[in-house]
Each structure stands twice: as structure tokens, then as C-alpha cells.
Amino acid sequence: MQIIAMGSCLPEGILDNEQLSRMVETNDEWIVTRTGIRQRHIAHGETTLSLAAAAARQAMERAGVAPDRIGLVVVCTFTPDQATPSTACLVQQELGLGQDVLAFDLNAACSGFIYGLATAEGLLSRMEGRYGLVIGSEVISRTVDYTDRGTCILFGDGAGAAVVSAEGPAAVADFGCNGDLAVLSAGVRREDGSAAPLAMNGKEVFRFAVSTVPASIRKLLDKAGLSLDEVDHIVCHQANHRIVESIARHLQTDLGRFYENIEFYGNTSAASIPIALCEMQEKGLLHRGDTVLLAGFGSGLTWGSLLLTW
Ligand code: UT7
């Protein structure tokens, strides 16, 4: 599988730590030292669809891929604008893609983009000559409780998109899931039919991430027959700078090898890895033939890591 080009789209509105500290009892110093986050983008009018379509349009332009060459649209999200039609179907309409497109949403929360890439690789191998769009798009602010200081400081909105083809070396992947409603959930239906806001046991998620992700990366490297030193870029889901620090420590590798941008966007769930890859592409950090390791974890609980050749 090959990623041909990336695109991204962030809402214009920005909510920084100073502004948050006027909404809820918190402060910039606590947020920065505990998470690494300074600001996040928040949608005011933008939707999961509009962000997804804009990111995908940019990726297609950069890839030089025309709408009729797209055979697959996977939108990874846990915050779709509606239950049905899927965001992916509306992306087909918005971008003027052909009707011979397989389009669906995929919910693996913050592991979504990794699940999405692996799913796309499998499906594209049966669609000769066609390209896939794998998009992570979230408007998490619509499910966040802005009176809960333990969660509202973390999350932001945004989208990132990849144009992918089945060509090139196969990706190597490691995945898992461990069903659990208590640790991290959003939109759970109450008896009156309303949807509960995002609820999280932060400490449990932290513990889960720092044990599961290094183990998954080790399994992945074993499968690939590579050492971590042979990997050119490591991009983890941007959930908390301290989680990335701990993963680096567990893997006994240099923190500087991990690309991080959580400072500017907070945790954008399924969009965090593609937004990071898009930035890396724009900065000229990614070169054809580079080995890129991606790792995600989140609600489900889900996790996944994937090794691909750029
Ligand atoms: O994509 C996956 C999604 N989720 C995550 O990755 C979340 C993973 N977990 C985390 O990132 C961290 O657990 C948090 C950032 C959510 C919380 O950090 P923590 O170091 O685990 O803090 P804590 O919950 O243990 O709270 C420590 C103290 C508490 O006060 P006391 O009881 O010690 O007096 C909290 O009430 O900090 C307090 N606190 C805050 N203070 C200022 C909690 N949130 C805040 C806040 N501002 N926003």
C-alpha cells in the first residue's frame, strides 16, 4: 500500500488554555504540564462532512488523482453529523465522485485511521487501478461536556485525509480490541433517548495506552522483521504528550523520533494521525521509500499499529 498524498482541514475557531480557564476551573500551567496542549481548533459551523470533504479535496489535488479514479471512501469518525447517511456517502456527493464507489464510515474511535488504512489496503487489492480515500474527521466538541475539566481540556476538532493505492509493499499491521463501555464512551443513550456526553476515566486510558501501544509496536516489528532503529518516522495518536513520552521510554528510544503536534490541536481522535502526516508532508519530512510506523489507541477499547513504506 502506498499513501500518495495527504490533506487536512482545521476549523477556523481556536480555543486556547486561557479561554478554557475562564469556562472551567483549570489553568494553562496544569494543562501544558499534564498534557502538552496549548490550544485546540473548535468547529463553529464546520461539520464532520465539511472538514472531511475539504481535507479529501486537498489530498486529491496534491495526488493529482481525478474523482473518477477513486473507488473507495472510508471516513473514520466517532462523531458523524448523523447516523445515516454515512459521512462517506456524502463525501462521494460533495466531491463529485463516481457512483461505482464503495463508501462507508468506520468507528474505531482514536484508532480509526489505522483500522481505516488496513481496511482500505484489503479492499483496494480487489479494485485494480483505483485509489482510495481514507479520511479521519471529527467534531468532538459536539459531544464534550465543557463543565468536566478532566475531559474538555483534551479534545479538538479537525480532519486529515490520505489518497492511497494498493501498489507498493504490503503494510504490516497489528490490531486489537477489548470491549469496555466504562473506560471511555460518548453518545451513550439515556432512558429518555438523549445522548450522554463524552465520559472518560483518564487514568485508566493512560494506563491502557502506555502498556498496550509499546506491546503492539513490538509485535508489529517482530512480524516485519525490523528493529525500531530501522524505522524512519514514528507517529502516535496525539492524545497526551506524557503518553508519547512513556511509550518512548518503554521502547527505550529517543522521544525526538516521535512526531508530535498535540500542542496546537489537542486530541482530534481519528484525525490526529492524518493531520500529523499531512504536516510532515508539508514540511518535506517524508520521502519515498521511508518506513513509517503509525500507532493508535482509544475508545472500544481499540488499538492498532501499522508499518508502511512511504
Ligand atoms: O484518545 C484517547 C483519549 N483519552 C486519553 O488519552 C486520556 C488519557 N489520560 C490523560 O491524558 C490524563 O489522565 C488526564 C490529562 C485526563 C488527567 O491527568 P492526570 O495526571 O491523570 O490527572 P488526574 O485525573 O489524576 O487529576 C490530578 C488532579 C486532581 O486533583 P486532586 O484530586 O489531586 O486534588 C484533579 O481533580 O488534577 C485535578 N484536575 C485538574 N486540575 C486543573 C483534573 N483536571 C484538571 C484540570 N485543571 N483540567
CSV table of C-alpha atoms in Angstrom, one decimal, residues 3 30 36 38 42 112 115 120 129 136-137 145 147 156 168-170 200 204 206 225 229 240 252 268 272 299 302 310:
chain,number,residue,atom,x,y,z
A,3,ILE,CA,0.0,6.9,0.6
A,30,TRP,CA,-1.8,22.5,34.6
A,36,GLY,CA,1.3,19.3,26.3
A,38,ARG,CA,-1.8,24.8,24.4
A,42,ILE,CA,-13.2,24.1,17.6
A,112,GLY,CA,-9.8,4.8,13.4
A,115,TYR,CA,-8.1,0.5,11.1
A,120,ALA,CA,-8.5,0.1,2.5
A,129,GLY,CA,-6.2,0.8,-10.9
A,136,GLY,CA,-10.2,10.9,9.7
A,137,SER,CA,-12.8,13.6,10.6
A,145,ASP,CA,-19.1,18.3,28.4
A,147,THR,CA,-18.1,21.6,32.7
A,156,GLY,CA,-10.3,19.4,19.5
A,168,GLY,CA,3.9,-0.9,-3.3
A,169,PRO,CA,5.0,-3.1,-0.5
A,170,ALA,CA,2.2,-4.5,1.7
A,200,MET,CA,-13.7,9.1,30.4
A,204,GLU,CA,-7.4,4.1,33.1
A,206,PHE,CA,-3.5,6.5,30.3
A,225,GLY,CA,11.4,-8.5,11.0
A,229,ASP,CA,16.2,1.7,14.6
A,240,ASN,CA,-1.3,13.4,25.6
A,252,GLN,CA,13.9,2.6,25.0
A,268,THR,CA,-8.6,15.0,17.4
A,272,SER,CA,-4.8,13.1,14.8
A,299,SER,CA,-12.3,4.0,23.0
A,302,THR,CA,-9.2,-0.4,20.4
A,310,TRP,CA,6.1,5.9,2.1
